[in-house]
Amino acid sequence: MDPAEDLLKPVHCVSHTLQKTARVVAGLYAGELRSCGLSRGQFPILQQLEALGGGVPLSVLARRLYMDRTTLTRNLTPLERAGLVVREVDPDDARIRRVTITAAGRARLVEGREAWRRAQSQTLERIGVDAWRLLEDELRHVRKALS
Amino acid sequence: MDPAEDLLKPVHCVSHTLQKTARVVAGLYAGELRSCGLSRGQFPILQQLEALGGGVPLSVLARRLYMDRTTLTRNLTPLERAGLVVREVDPDDARIRRVTITAAGRARLVEGREAWRRAQSQTLERIGVDAWRLLEDELRHVRKALS
DNA sequence: ACCCATAGCGTGTAATTACACTTACTGGAG
DNA sequence: CTCCAGTAAGTGTAATTACACGCTATGGGT
């Protein structure tokens, strides 16, 4: 309240600052990923699915990605049609949809990672490795604090 | 290249990290701003327009907001219909659209700032004032480095 | 006076996001 | 067994974003 009077002016908006920075960065990654037919929203999903090992309830996946559950549902549909993931009803609880990456999905992920790596390299080169190490920790802290 | 081998793994994706953090924060601001009929995309536009004093070419405004020019065009349309901004053709160069905030727009901005201030306060309180001071500088650095 | 490269904008279309609401299912209380 | 509160997920709808493309206007060269 008192200690940060200057930060309560709209120029210092946390939301807008994050938003516009994310937009600037996103363009670079989308450009590289386009070459392998993955959008910048799809890549993190496949990535996370592989990391979690498969059979992940949709809600759990959504939380991991800090993504709205319904948004994830929409993003999953084209991936399923492309055969990169499968959505199966849990045998013990028919409410739960267990999502798993397929072999085709893993193959696509290999291509995707090359494209992604190019974008990440360029980005790190421009902003500096040390700067990103700092930033990454601070952003994690923000997410923890707000969710 | 060599010095940051660990940062070239998808867990450390700059784009996705910024994206998801922005999403988490955005929800808070959108909730508060809804009470005054401004979306979280509209508030920064009015804010910047007032700061720039009026008669701003659309392209210039877009650059200031780190926003795609065509996205700004779309976001401006509802604001114009609501009478909060006006778009006028430059008398000396008919290609240029000069955007200006109206009196009604400034009035709405006053309401908006109260709502925004609540969101910003809550956010700062949770993430910490010092953390944000650091973060804000680093995010600015990222934008400069990539655009 | 004419032509044309360029600048500034708008539109078609598509991807992404999320709120409000609905549907389907589970497990336990009575 | 029945009912119902709560949980998991999908859908209707709308806002946000941006790429590709097309339009109009400008200014300089010929």
XYZ file of C-alpha atoms (C1' of nucleotides) in Angstrom:
354
model
C 0.000 0.000 0.000
C 2.377 2.749 1.156
C 5.654 1.047 0.308
C 5.013 0.879 -3.404
C 3.042 3.931 -4.400
C 4.935 4.258 -7.655
C 4.156 0.686 -8.696
C 0.443 1.454 -8.481
C 0.585 3.469 -11.672
C -0.636 1.664 -14.787
C 2.747 1.910 -16.506
C 3.889 -0.774 -14.098
C 1.012 -3.168 -14.788
C 2.167 -6.683 -14.052
C -0.370 -8.268 -16.361
C 0.267 -6.114 -19.384
C 4.040 -6.263 -18.990
C 3.991 -10.043 -18.954
C 1.479 -10.174 -21.765
C 3.409 -8.009 -24.196
C 6.696 -9.677 -23.421
C 5.129 -13.069 -24.013
C 3.792 -11.838 -27.354
C 7.198 -10.650 -28.492
C 8.802 -13.985 -27.658
C 5.977 -16.134 -28.986
C 6.396 -14.963 -32.554
C 9.900 -16.379 -32.756
C 8.905 -19.838 -31.553
C 5.789 -20.034 -33.677
C 7.859 -19.270 -36.757
C 10.293 -22.102 -36.132
C 7.676 -24.640 -35.055
C 5.556 -24.043 -38.132
C 8.054 -26.058 -40.170
C 7.101 -29.270 -38.362
C 3.366 -28.736 -38.266
C 3.070 -28.046 -34.566
C 1.656 -24.869 -33.136
C 3.298 -23.250 -30.182
C 0.337 -24.365 -28.085
C 0.623 -27.993 -29.136
C 4.309 -28.432 -28.510
C 4.186 -27.918 -24.739
C 1.281 -30.344 -24.486
C 3.114 -33.180 -26.203
C 6.224 -32.318 -24.275
C 4.444 -32.497 -20.942
C 2.625 -35.676 -21.902
C 5.867 -37.434 -22.660
C 7.364 -36.203 -19.411
C 4.407 -37.446 -17.373
C 4.596 -40.887 -18.953
C 1.042 -41.239 -20.229
C -2.380 -42.003 -18.813
C -2.645 -38.518 -17.397
C -6.085 -37.250 -16.374
C -7.002 -34.179 -18.388
C -7.359 -31.972 -15.333
C -3.947 -32.939 -14.031
C -2.385 -32.117 -17.373
C -4.155 -28.762 -17.397
C -2.798 -27.881 -13.976
C 0.734 -28.805 -14.987
C 0.514 -26.484 -17.960
C -1.159 -23.720 -15.970
C -3.830 -23.888 -18.634
C -7.593 -23.617 -18.407
C -9.096 -27.095 -18.554
C -11.487 -26.203 -21.370
C -8.700 -24.644 -23.382
C -6.752 -27.857 -23.085
C -9.765 -29.833 -24.297
C -9.909 -27.668 -27.424
C -6.186 -27.942 -28.078
C -6.275 -31.693 -27.604
C -8.885 -32.306 -30.298
C -6.660 -31.574 -33.320
C -3.825 -33.556 -31.724
C -6.118 -36.539 -31.323
C -7.396 -36.292 -34.897
C -3.781 -36.206 -36.062
C -3.151 -39.396 -34.084
C -0.512 -37.817 -31.876
C -2.404 -38.432 -28.621
C -5.243 -40.661 -27.429
C -7.962 -39.878 -24.912
C -9.280 -42.931 -23.072
C -11.980 -43.296 -20.483
C -10.605 -44.518 -17.165
C -11.909 -48.084 -16.545
C -12.401 -47.445 -12.823
C -13.930 -43.969 -13.052
C -15.766 -43.112 -16.237
C -15.560 -39.400 -15.534
C -11.821 -39.337 -16.058
C -10.207 -39.034 -19.488
C -6.671 -40.381 -19.482
C -4.511 -38.733 -22.120
C -1.484 -40.497 -23.592
C 1.018 -39.583 -26.272
C 1.235 -42.074 -29.134
C 4.289 -43.357 -30.991
C 3.447 -40.947 -33.793
C 3.271 -38.199 -31.209
C 6.713 -39.020 -29.898
C 8.064 -39.055 -33.438
C 6.589 -35.650 -34.100
C 8.045 -34.429 -30.863
C 11.509 -35.333 -32.085
C 11.050 -33.110 -35.117
C 9.463 -30.459 -32.987
C 12.353 -30.340 -30.592
C 14.773 -29.472 -33.378
C 12.663 -26.532 -34.422
C 12.107 -25.539 -30.833
C 15.797 -25.729 -30.124
C 16.533 -23.247 -32.874
C 14.062 -20.777 -31.406
C 15.355 -21.295 -27.882
C 18.983 -20.866 -28.978
C 18.261 -17.639 -30.772
C 16.296 -16.332 -27.836
C 18.931 -17.210 -25.260
C 21.631 -15.748 -27.427
C 19.819 -12.453 -27.612
C 18.660 -12.084 -24.044
C 21.621 -13.779 -22.417
C 21.834 -17.077 -20.598
C 22.291 -15.586 -17.162
C 19.402 -13.207 -17.632
C 17.137 -16.138 -18.416
C 18.290 -18.182 -15.429
C 17.272 -15.319 -13.170
C 14.036 -14.626 -14.969
C 12.939 -18.242 -15.012
C 13.177 -18.507 -11.236
C 11.312 -15.287 -10.701
C 8.522 -16.265 -13.065
C 8.122 -19.565 -11.284
C 7.831 -17.639 -8.063
C 5.083 -15.497 -9.552
C 3.082 -18.531 -10.631
C 3.420 -20.165 -7.237
C 2.404 -17.002 -5.469
C -0.705 -16.464 -7.561
C -2.146 -19.903 -7.992
C 25.691 -23.066 -27.392
C 27.952 -25.057 -25.091
C 27.574 -22.882 -22.016
C 23.849 -23.469 -21.662
C 23.240 -27.066 -22.620
C 20.712 -27.500 -19.811
C 18.647 -24.529 -20.945
C 18.151 -26.176 -24.331
C 15.734 -28.684 -22.856
C 12.044 -27.907 -23.401
C 11.340 -27.585 -19.689
C 13.147 -24.285 -19.861
C 11.198 -22.922 -22.815
C 11.238 -19.147 -22.653
C 8.052 -18.764 -24.645
C 5.948 -21.235 -22.715
C 7.201 -20.016 -19.339
C 6.242 -16.445 -20.152
C 2.951 -17.543 -21.671
C 1.734 -19.539 -18.724
C 2.815 -16.961 -16.213
C 0.996 -14.280 -18.172
C -2.132 -16.453 -18.171
C -2.056 -16.902 -14.414
C -1.757 -13.183 -13.808
C -4.239 -12.147 -16.491
C -7.162 -13.847 -14.792
C -6.864 -11.634 -11.736
C -6.886 -8.389 -13.704
C -9.692 -9.450 -16.022
C -11.849 -10.241 -13.000
C -11.430 -6.806 -11.487
C -11.735 -4.885 -14.738
C -14.959 -6.601 -15.711
C -16.790 -4.477 -13.157
C -16.179 -1.338 -15.217
C -16.855 -2.798 -18.636
C -13.285 -2.786 -19.857
C -11.463 -5.879 -20.992
C -7.873 -6.382 -20.025
C -6.948 -5.694 -23.637
C -8.806 -2.402 -23.760
C -7.444 -0.892 -20.576
C -3.813 -0.665 -21.717
C -4.906 0.926 -24.986
C -6.821 3.733 -23.304
C -4.040 4.107 -20.804
C -1.393 4.493 -23.495
C -3.588 6.829 -25.516
C -3.961 9.183 -22.625
C -0.253 9.050 -21.953
C 0.604 9.866 -25.557
C -1.731 12.828 -25.566
C -3.902 12.049 -28.579
C -3.614 12.113 -32.344
C -1.410 9.043 -32.316
C -0.933 7.159 -35.582
C -2.226 3.629 -35.257
C 1.134 2.089 -36.095
C 2.917 4.098 -33.464
C 0.386 3.060 -30.856
C 0.809 -0.567 -31.859
C 4.576 -0.395 -31.449
C 4.239 1.202 -28.037
C 2.017 -1.645 -26.900
C 4.192 -4.293 -28.554
C 1.007 -5.340 -30.279
C 0.386 -6.491 -33.821
C -1.015 -3.650 -35.860
C -3.999 -5.653 -37.079
C -4.782 -6.819 -33.568
C -4.889 -3.215 -32.449
C -7.282 -2.374 -35.277
C -9.652 -5.068 -34.074
C -9.438 -3.986 -30.452
C -10.011 -0.377 -31.387
C -13.322 -1.009 -33.135
C -15.422 -1.720 -30.020
C -13.762 1.189 -28.235
C -14.740 3.496 -31.073
C -18.313 2.220 -31.151
C -18.500 2.850 -27.418
C -17.360 6.407 -28.040
C -14.235 6.066 -25.925
C -11.823 6.792 -28.767
C -11.981 8.394 -32.213
C -10.084 7.445 -35.340
C -9.499 10.356 -37.722
C -7.811 10.532 -41.081
C -4.718 12.733 -41.001
C -5.411 15.861 -43.094
C -1.883 15.902 -44.504
C -1.510 12.185 -45.175
C -4.668 10.247 -45.834
C -2.974 6.922 -45.085
C -2.557 7.722 -41.434
C -5.305 7.143 -38.861
C -4.831 9.342 -35.839
C -6.325 7.826 -32.703
C -7.448 9.978 -29.796
C -9.097 9.224 -26.489
C -12.382 11.066 -25.919
C -13.710 12.698 -22.770
C -15.888 9.637 -22.241
C -12.791 7.507 -22.633
C -10.954 9.451 -19.964
C -13.941 9.122 -17.674
C -14.017 5.384 -18.191
C -10.316 5.261 -17.567
C -10.848 6.789 -14.142
C -13.213 3.965 -13.219
C -10.904 1.472 -14.834
C -7.926 2.591 -12.831
C -9.712 1.859 -9.568
C -10.423 -1.683 -10.655
C -6.935 -2.054 -12.053
C -5.431 -0.745 -8.849
C -7.161 -3.455 -6.851
C -5.744 -6.127 -9.111
C -2.274 -4.619 -9.077
C -2.306 -4.290 -5.272
C -3.306 -7.885 -4.768
C -0.703 -9.055 -7.236
C 2.116 -7.032 -5.721
C 1.128 -8.130 -2.264
C 1.398 -11.762 -3.253
C 4.534 -11.699 -5.336
C 6.326 -9.016 -3.393
C 7.204 -5.485 -4.379
C 10.930 -6.090 -4.678
C 10.400 -9.179 -6.791
C 8.364 -7.158 -9.223
C 10.895 -4.342 -9.444
C 13.492 -6.868 -10.512
C 11.204 -8.710 -12.862
C 9.963 -5.588 -14.588
C 13.473 -4.536 -15.534
C 14.355 -7.953 -16.802
C 11.212 -8.231 -18.901
C 11.933 -4.866 -20.454
C 15.375 -6.131 -21.303
C 13.875 -9.169 -23.006
C 11.588 -7.035 -25.154
C 14.413 -4.734 -26.171
C 16.639 -7.659 -27.018
C 14.073 -9.394 -29.191
C 12.420 -6.577 -31.093
C 1.911 14.261 -66.234
C 2.725 9.330 -65.364
C 4.462 5.346 -63.046
C 5.612 2.658 -59.219
C 8.016 1.318 -54.990
C 6.678 1.981 -50.489
C 3.976 3.100 -46.335
C -0.228 2.825 -43.517
C -4.441 0.312 -42.844
C -8.241 -2.881 -43.103
C -10.244 -7.690 -43.858
C -10.484 -12.898 -44.411
C -9.495 -16.500 -41.899
C -7.774 -19.383 -38.319
C -5.643 -20.445 -33.826
C -5.823 -19.580 -28.896
C -8.052 -18.530 -24.689
C -11.573 -18.763 -21.104
C -16.196 -17.875 -18.821
C -20.788 -19.796 -18.159
C -23.399 -23.631 -18.633
C -24.497 -28.477 -19.353
C -23.733 -33.441 -19.186
C -22.075 -37.731 -17.199
C -20.534 -40.091 -13.479
C -19.224 -41.348 -8.466
C -19.758 -42.132 -3.696
C -21.965 -41.570 0.451
C -26.000 -40.200 3.522
C -30.543 -41.435 4.816
C -32.020 -48.590 -2.847
C -32.630 -43.764 -3.648
C -31.221 -39.321 -3.710
C -27.956 -35.813 -4.052
C -23.756 -33.181 -3.428
C -19.611 -32.977 -5.662
C -16.239 -34.155 -9.405
C -14.560 -34.571 -14.333
C -15.207 -33.225 -18.703
C -17.404 -31.134 -22.952
C -19.982 -27.207 -25.463
C -21.818 -22.449 -26.639
C -20.140 -18.295 -27.238
C -17.082 -14.464 -27.297
C -12.657 -12.018 -26.858
C -7.861 -11.915 -28.299
C -4.232 -12.689 -31.429
C -1.803 -12.666 -35.848
C -0.580 -14.226 -40.645
C -1.613 -13.449 -45.567
C -3.514 -10.604 -48.610
C -5.507 -6.487 -50.731
C -6.525 -1.558 -50.817
C -5.488 3.374 -50.886
C -2.385 7.103 -50.616
C 2.225 9.274 -50.985
C 6.391 10.845 -53.019
C 10.046 10.577 -56.072
C 11.937 9.440 -60.550
C 11.308 9.830 -65.574
